[in-house]
mmCIF file with all atom_site columns, C-alpha atoms in Angstrom:
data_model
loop_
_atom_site.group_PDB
_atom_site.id
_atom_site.type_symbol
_atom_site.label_atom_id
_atom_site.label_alt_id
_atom_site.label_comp_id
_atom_site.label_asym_id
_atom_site.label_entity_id
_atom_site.label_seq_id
_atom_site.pdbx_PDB_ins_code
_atom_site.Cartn_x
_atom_site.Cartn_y
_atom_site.Cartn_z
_atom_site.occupancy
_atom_site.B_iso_or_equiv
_atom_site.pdbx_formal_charge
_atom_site.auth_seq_id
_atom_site.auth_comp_id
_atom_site.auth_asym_id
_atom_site.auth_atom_id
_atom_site.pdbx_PDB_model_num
ATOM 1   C CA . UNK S 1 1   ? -58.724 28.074 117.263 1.00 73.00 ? 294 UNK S CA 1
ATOM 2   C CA . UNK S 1 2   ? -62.438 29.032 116.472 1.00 79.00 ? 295 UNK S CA 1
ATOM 3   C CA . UNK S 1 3   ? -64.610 27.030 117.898 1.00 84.00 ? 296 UNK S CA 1
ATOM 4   C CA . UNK S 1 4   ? -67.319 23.958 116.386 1.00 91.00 ? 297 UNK S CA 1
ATOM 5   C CA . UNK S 1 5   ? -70.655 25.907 116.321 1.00 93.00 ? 298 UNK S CA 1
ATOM 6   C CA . UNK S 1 6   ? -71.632 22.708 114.751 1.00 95.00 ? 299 UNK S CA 1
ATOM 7   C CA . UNK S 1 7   ? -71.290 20.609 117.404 1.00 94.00 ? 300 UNK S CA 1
ATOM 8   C CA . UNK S 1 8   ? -72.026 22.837 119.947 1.00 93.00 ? 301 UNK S CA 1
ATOM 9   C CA . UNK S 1 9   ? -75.480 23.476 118.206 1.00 95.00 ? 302 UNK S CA 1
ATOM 10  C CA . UNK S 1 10  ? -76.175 19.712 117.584 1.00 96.00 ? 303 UNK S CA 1
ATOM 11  C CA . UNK S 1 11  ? -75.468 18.796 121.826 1.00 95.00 ? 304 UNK S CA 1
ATOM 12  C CA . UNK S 1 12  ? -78.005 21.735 122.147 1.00 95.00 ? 305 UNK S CA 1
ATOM 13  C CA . UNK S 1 13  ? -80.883 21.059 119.874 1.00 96.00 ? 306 UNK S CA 1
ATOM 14  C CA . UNK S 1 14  ? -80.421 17.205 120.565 1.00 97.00 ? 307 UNK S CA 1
ATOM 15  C CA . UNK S 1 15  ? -82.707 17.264 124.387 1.00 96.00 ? 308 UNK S CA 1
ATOM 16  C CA . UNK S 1 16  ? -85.145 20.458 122.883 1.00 95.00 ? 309 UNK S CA 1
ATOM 17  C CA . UNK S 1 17  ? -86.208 17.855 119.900 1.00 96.00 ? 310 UNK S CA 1
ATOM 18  C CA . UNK S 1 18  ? -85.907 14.681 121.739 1.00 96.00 ? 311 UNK S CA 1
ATOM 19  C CA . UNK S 1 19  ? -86.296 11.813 121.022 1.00 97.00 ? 312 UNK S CA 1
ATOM 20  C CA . UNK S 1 20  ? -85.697 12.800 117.105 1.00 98.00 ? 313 UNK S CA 1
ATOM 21  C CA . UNK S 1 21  ? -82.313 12.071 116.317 1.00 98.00 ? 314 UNK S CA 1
ATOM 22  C CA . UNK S 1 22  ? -79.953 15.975 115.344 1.00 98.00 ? 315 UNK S CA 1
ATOM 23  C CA . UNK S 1 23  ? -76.667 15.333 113.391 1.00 98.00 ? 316 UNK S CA 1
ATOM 24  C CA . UNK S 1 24  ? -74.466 16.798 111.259 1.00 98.00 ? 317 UNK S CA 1
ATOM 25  C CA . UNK S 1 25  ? -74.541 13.500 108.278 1.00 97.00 ? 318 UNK S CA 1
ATOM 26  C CA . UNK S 1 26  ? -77.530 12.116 107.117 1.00 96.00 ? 319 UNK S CA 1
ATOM 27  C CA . UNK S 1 27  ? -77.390 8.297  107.832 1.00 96.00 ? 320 UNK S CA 1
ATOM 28  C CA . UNK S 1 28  ? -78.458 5.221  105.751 1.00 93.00 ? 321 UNK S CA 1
ATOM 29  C CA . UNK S 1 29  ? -81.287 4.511  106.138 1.00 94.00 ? 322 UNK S CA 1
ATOM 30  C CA . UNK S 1 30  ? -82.432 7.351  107.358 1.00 96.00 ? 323 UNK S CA 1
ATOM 31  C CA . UNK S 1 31  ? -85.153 7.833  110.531 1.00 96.00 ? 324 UNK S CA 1
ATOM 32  C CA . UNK S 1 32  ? -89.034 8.949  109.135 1.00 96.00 ? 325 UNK S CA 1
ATOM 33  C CA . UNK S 1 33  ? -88.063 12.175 111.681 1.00 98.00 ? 326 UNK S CA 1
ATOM 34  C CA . UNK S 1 34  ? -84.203 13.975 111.683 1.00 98.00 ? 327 UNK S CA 1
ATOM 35  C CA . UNK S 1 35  ? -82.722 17.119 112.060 1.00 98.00 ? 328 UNK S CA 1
ATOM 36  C CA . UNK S 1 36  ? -79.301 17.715 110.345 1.00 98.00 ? 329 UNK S CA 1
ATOM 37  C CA . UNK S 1 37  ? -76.988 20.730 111.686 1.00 98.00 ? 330 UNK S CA 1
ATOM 38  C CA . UNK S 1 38  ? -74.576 21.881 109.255 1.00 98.00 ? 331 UNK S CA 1
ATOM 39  C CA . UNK S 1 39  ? -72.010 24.626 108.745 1.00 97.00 ? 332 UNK S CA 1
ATOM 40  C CA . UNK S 1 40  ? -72.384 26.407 105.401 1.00 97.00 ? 333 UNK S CA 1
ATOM 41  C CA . UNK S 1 41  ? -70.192 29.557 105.703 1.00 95.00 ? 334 UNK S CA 1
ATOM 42  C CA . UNK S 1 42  ? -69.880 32.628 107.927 1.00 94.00 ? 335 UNK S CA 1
ATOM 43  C CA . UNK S 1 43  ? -66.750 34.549 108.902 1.00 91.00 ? 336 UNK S CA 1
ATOM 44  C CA . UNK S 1 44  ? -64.935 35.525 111.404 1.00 88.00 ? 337 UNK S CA 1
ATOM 45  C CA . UNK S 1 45  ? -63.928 38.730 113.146 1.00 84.00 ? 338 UNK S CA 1
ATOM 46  C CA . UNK S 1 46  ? -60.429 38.462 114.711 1.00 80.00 ? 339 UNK S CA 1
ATOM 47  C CA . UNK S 1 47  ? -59.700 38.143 117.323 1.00 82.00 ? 340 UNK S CA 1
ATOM 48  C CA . UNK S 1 48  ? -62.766 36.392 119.262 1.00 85.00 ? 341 UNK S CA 1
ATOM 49  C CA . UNK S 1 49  ? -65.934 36.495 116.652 1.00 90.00 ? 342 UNK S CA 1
ATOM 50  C CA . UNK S 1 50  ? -67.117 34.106 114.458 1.00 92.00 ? 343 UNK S CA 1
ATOM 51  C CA . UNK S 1 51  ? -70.213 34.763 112.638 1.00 94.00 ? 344 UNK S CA 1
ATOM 52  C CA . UNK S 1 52  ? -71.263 31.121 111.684 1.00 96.00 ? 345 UNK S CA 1
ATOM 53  C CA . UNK S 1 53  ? -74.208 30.426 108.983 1.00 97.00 ? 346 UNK S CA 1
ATOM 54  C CA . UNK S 1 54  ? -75.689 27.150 109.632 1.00 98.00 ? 347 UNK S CA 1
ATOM 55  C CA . UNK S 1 55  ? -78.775 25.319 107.749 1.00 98.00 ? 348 UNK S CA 1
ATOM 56  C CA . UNK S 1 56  ? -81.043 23.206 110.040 1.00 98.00 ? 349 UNK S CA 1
ATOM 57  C CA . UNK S 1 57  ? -82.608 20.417 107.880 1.00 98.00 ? 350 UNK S CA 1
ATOM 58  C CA . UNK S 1 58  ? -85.833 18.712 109.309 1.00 98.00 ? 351 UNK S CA 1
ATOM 59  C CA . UNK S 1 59  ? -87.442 15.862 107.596 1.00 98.00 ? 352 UNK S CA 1
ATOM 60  C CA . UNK S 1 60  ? -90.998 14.349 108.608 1.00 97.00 ? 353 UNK S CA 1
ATOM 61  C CA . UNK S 1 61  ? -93.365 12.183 107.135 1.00 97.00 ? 354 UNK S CA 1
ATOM 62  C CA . UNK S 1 62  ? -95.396 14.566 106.436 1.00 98.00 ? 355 UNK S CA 1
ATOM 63  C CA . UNK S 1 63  ? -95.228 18.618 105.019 1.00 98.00 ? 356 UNK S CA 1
ATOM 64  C CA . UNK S 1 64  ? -96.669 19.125 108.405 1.00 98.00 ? 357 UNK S CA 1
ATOM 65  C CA . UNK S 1 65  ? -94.654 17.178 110.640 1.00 98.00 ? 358 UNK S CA 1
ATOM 66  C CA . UNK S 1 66  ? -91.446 18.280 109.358 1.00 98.00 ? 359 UNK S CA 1
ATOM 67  C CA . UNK S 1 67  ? -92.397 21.828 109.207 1.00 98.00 ? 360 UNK S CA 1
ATOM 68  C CA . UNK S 1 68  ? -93.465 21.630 112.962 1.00 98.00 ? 361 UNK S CA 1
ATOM 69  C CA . UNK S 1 69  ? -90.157 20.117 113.635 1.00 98.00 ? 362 UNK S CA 1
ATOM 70  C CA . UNK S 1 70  ? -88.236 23.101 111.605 1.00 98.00 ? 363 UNK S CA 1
ATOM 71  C CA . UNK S 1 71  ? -90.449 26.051 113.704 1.00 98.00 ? 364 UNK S CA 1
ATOM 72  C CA . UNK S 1 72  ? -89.645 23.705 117.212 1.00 97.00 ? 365 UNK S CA 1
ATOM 73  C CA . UNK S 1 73  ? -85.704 24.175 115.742 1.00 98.00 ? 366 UNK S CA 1
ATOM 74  C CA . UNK S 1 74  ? -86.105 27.372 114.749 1.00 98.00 ? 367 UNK S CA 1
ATOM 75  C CA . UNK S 1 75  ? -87.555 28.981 118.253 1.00 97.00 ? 368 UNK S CA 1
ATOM 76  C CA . UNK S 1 76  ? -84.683 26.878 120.081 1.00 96.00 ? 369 UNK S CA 1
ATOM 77  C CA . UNK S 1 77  ? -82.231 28.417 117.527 1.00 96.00 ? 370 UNK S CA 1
ATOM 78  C CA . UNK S 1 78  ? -83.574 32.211 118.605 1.00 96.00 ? 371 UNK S CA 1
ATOM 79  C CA . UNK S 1 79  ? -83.598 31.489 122.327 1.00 96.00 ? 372 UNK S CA 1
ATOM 80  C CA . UNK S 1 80  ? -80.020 31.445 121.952 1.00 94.00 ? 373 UNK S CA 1
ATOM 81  C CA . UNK S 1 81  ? -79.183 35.359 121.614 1.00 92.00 ? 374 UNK S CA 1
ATOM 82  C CA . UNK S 1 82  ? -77.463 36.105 124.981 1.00 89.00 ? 375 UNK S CA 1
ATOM 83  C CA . UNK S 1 83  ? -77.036 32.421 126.083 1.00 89.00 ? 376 UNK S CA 1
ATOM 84  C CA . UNK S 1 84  ? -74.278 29.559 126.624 1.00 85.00 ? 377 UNK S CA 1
ATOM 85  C CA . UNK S 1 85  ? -73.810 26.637 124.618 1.00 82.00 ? 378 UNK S CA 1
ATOM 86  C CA . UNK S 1 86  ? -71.585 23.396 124.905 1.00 71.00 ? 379 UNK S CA 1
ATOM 87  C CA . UNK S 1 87  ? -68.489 24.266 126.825 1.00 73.00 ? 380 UNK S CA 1
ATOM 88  C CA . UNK S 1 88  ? -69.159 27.474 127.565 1.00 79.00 ? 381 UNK S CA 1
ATOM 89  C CA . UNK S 1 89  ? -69.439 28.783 124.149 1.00 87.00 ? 382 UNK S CA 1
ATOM 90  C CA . UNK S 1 90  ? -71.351 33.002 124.026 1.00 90.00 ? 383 UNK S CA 1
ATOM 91  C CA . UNK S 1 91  ? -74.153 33.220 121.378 1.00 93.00 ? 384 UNK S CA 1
ATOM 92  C CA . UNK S 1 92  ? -74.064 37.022 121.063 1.00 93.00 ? 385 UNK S CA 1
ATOM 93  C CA . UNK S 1 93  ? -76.717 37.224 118.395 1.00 94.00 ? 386 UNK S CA 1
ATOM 94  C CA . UNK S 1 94  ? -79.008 34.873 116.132 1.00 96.00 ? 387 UNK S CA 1
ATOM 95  C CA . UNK S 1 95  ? -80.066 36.343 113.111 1.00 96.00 ? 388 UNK S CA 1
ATOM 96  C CA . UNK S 1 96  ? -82.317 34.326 110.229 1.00 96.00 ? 389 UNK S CA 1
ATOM 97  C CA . UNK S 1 97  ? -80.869 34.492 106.831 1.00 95.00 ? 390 UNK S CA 1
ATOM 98  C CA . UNK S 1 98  ? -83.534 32.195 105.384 1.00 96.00 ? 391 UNK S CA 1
ATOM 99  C CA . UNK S 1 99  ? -86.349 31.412 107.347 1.00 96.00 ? 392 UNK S CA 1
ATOM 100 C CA . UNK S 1 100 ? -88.184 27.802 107.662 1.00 97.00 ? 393 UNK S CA 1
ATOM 101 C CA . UNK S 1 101 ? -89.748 26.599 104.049 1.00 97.00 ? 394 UNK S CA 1
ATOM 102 C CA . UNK S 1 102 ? -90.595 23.444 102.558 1.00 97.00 ? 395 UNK S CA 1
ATOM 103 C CA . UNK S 1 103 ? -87.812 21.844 100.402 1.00 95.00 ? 396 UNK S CA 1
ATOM 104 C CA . UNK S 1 104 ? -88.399 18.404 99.424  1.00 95.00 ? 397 UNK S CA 1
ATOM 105 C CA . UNK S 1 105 ? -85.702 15.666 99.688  1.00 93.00 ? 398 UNK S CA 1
ATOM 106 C CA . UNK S 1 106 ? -84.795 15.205 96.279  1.00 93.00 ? 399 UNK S CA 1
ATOM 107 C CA . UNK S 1 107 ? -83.136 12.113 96.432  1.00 91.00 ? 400 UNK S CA 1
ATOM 108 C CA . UNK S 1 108 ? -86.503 10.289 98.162  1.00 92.00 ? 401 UNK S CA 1
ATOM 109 C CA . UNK S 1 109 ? -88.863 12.840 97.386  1.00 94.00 ? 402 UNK S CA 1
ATOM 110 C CA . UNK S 1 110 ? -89.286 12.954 101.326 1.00 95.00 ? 403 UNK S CA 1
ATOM 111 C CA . UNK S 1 111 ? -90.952 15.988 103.226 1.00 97.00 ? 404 UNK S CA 1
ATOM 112 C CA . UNK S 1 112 ? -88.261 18.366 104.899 1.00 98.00 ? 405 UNK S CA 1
ATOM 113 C CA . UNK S 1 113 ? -87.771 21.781 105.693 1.00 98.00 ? 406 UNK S CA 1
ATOM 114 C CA . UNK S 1 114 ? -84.984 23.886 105.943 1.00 97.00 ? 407 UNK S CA 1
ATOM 115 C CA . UNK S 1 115 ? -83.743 27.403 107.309 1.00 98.00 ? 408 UNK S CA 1
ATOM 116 C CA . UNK S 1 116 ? -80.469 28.812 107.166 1.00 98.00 ? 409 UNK S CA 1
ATOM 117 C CA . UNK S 1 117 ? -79.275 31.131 110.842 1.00 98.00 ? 410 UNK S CA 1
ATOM 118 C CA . UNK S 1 118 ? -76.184 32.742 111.565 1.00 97.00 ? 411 UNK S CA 1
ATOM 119 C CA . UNK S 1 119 ? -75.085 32.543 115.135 1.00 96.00 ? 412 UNK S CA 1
ATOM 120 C CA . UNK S 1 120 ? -72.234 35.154 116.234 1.00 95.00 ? 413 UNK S CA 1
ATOM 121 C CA . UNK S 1 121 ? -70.420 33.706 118.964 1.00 94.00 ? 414 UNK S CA 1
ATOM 122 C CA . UNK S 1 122 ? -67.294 34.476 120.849 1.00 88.00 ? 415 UNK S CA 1
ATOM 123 C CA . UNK S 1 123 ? -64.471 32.215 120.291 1.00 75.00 ? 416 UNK S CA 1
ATOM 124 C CA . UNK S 1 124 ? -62.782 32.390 123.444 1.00 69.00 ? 417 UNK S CA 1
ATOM 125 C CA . UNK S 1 125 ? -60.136 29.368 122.680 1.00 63.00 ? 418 UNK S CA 1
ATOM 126 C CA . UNK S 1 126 ? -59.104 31.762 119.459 1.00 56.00 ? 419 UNK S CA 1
ATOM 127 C CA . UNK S 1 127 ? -56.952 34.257 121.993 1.00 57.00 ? 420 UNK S CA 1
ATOM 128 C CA . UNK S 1 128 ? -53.666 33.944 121.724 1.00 53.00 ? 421 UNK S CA 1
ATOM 129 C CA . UNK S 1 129 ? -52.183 34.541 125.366 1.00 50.00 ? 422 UNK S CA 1
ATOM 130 C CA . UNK S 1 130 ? -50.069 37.095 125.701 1.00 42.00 ? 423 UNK S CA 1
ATOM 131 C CA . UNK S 1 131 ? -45.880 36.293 125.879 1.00 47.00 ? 424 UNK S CA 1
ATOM 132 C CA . UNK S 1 132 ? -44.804 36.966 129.271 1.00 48.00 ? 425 UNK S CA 1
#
């Protein structure tokens, strides 16, 4: 089983942007500051990589305030190459597909900015042990 880069990402960017709120669904109403973590594709490489390209969402009250919030996201997101996250999980690499721009909410019209990473990581708990 590959692992949840997801989650793994959100219990690490949740104490670096403290006390704003990270999570994978938007809630209603939604906090003036939030960061959203979400999968959007990647692939893996059998038996142990998984190349997974996540968007990090930051809204703000402002253009500024939510693009400070996206660069404070985006240099935790890079300080991850050669690290651990959540449970042991190996970020090999962190590459930027997209990097921080402005993108407006369009359903409230609502400051945010948005980037797009991949993060290759080993998925141990994909190995299948061996039959004895």
């Amino acid at each position: 089983m590959f692992p949840d880069v997801t989650g793994a990402l959100i219990a690490y960017l949740t104490p670096l942007v403290a006390p704003v709120r990270v999570v994978s669904r938007v809630p209603d109403p939604r906090p003036p500051l939030l960061v959203q973590v979400r999968r959007v594709g990647g692939a893996a490489t059998p038996p142990v990589r998984d190349a997974a390209r996540m968007d990090v969402w930051c809204w703000g009250p402002t253009d500024s305030t939510a693009m400070t919030l996206a660069l404070q996201a985006r240099a935790a997101v890079w300080a991850l190459s050669g690290t651990q996250l959540l449970g042991g999980l190996t970020c090999y690499e962190v590459s930027e597909f997209l990097g921080p721009r402005l993108d407006d909410d369009p359903i409230t019209n609502s400051p945010r900015a948005w980037a797009t990473y991949s993060l290759l990581v080993r998925a141990d708990s994909a190995i299948n042990p061996a039959p004895h």
